[in-house]
Amino acid sequence: MSIVKINVLTVPEEQRETLEKRFAARAGAVEGSDGFEWFELLRPVEGTDTYLVYTRWRTEEDFQRWMAGRGQAAHGGGGAQGDAQGDRPKPAATDATLWSFEVVQQTGPKQA
């Protein structure tokens, strides 16, 4: 079965709009990647400053290939954005942790 990667981002309230706009601007950056299955950006609603970025992949290898290529550029490892003077935008998140899970059970809505 699939694997799930959840990027746990601490985002101060004044940076929430910036984070959401940045994700919206890069819509489509992951969808065409081999092995990609799903993406969700989850906004906190109850007394926390933690966003969750949920992605689902066919295999760990598919995720690693994406991270080594397009994912590295999307997460600040590519040289296309910014220059030697450091004009790359400041990160909206103040902290990030990556959680990894294997899907062992799944279900969907019952078909009528």
XYZ file of C-alpha atoms in Angstrom, residues 68-109:
42
model
C 15.800 14.701 -4.930
C 14.424 16.555 -7.960
C 11.436 18.872 -8.036
C 10.918 18.647 -4.284
C 14.405 19.895 -3.524
C 13.812 23.001 -5.632
C 10.371 23.535 -4.075
C 11.836 23.319 -0.561
C 14.700 25.730 -1.058
C 17.421 23.468 -2.422
C 17.239 24.722 -5.988
C 19.142 27.699 -7.275
C 16.407 28.948 -9.589
C 14.840 31.172 -6.962
C 16.819 33.908 -5.296
C 20.443 34.751 -5.904
C 23.795 34.904 -4.153
C 22.661 38.011 -2.248
C 19.961 35.909 -0.602
C 16.845 37.548 -2.041
C 14.869 34.352 -1.549
C 11.690 35.081 0.463
C 11.834 34.395 4.183
C 10.144 31.086 5.111
C 6.595 31.478 6.430
C 7.099 28.583 8.863
C 9.332 28.896 11.912
C 9.730 25.124 12.333
C 9.116 21.975 10.287
C 9.051 18.255 11.050
C 8.418 15.423 8.586
C 6.286 12.490 9.733
C 6.180 9.253 7.700
C 3.487 6.574 7.734
C 2.573 3.411 5.833
C -1.080 2.997 4.885
C -2.207 -0.286 6.393
C -5.978 0.165 6.029
C -8.144 2.467 3.986
C -11.775 2.950 3.081
C -13.987 5.383 1.245
C -17.667 6.249 1.135
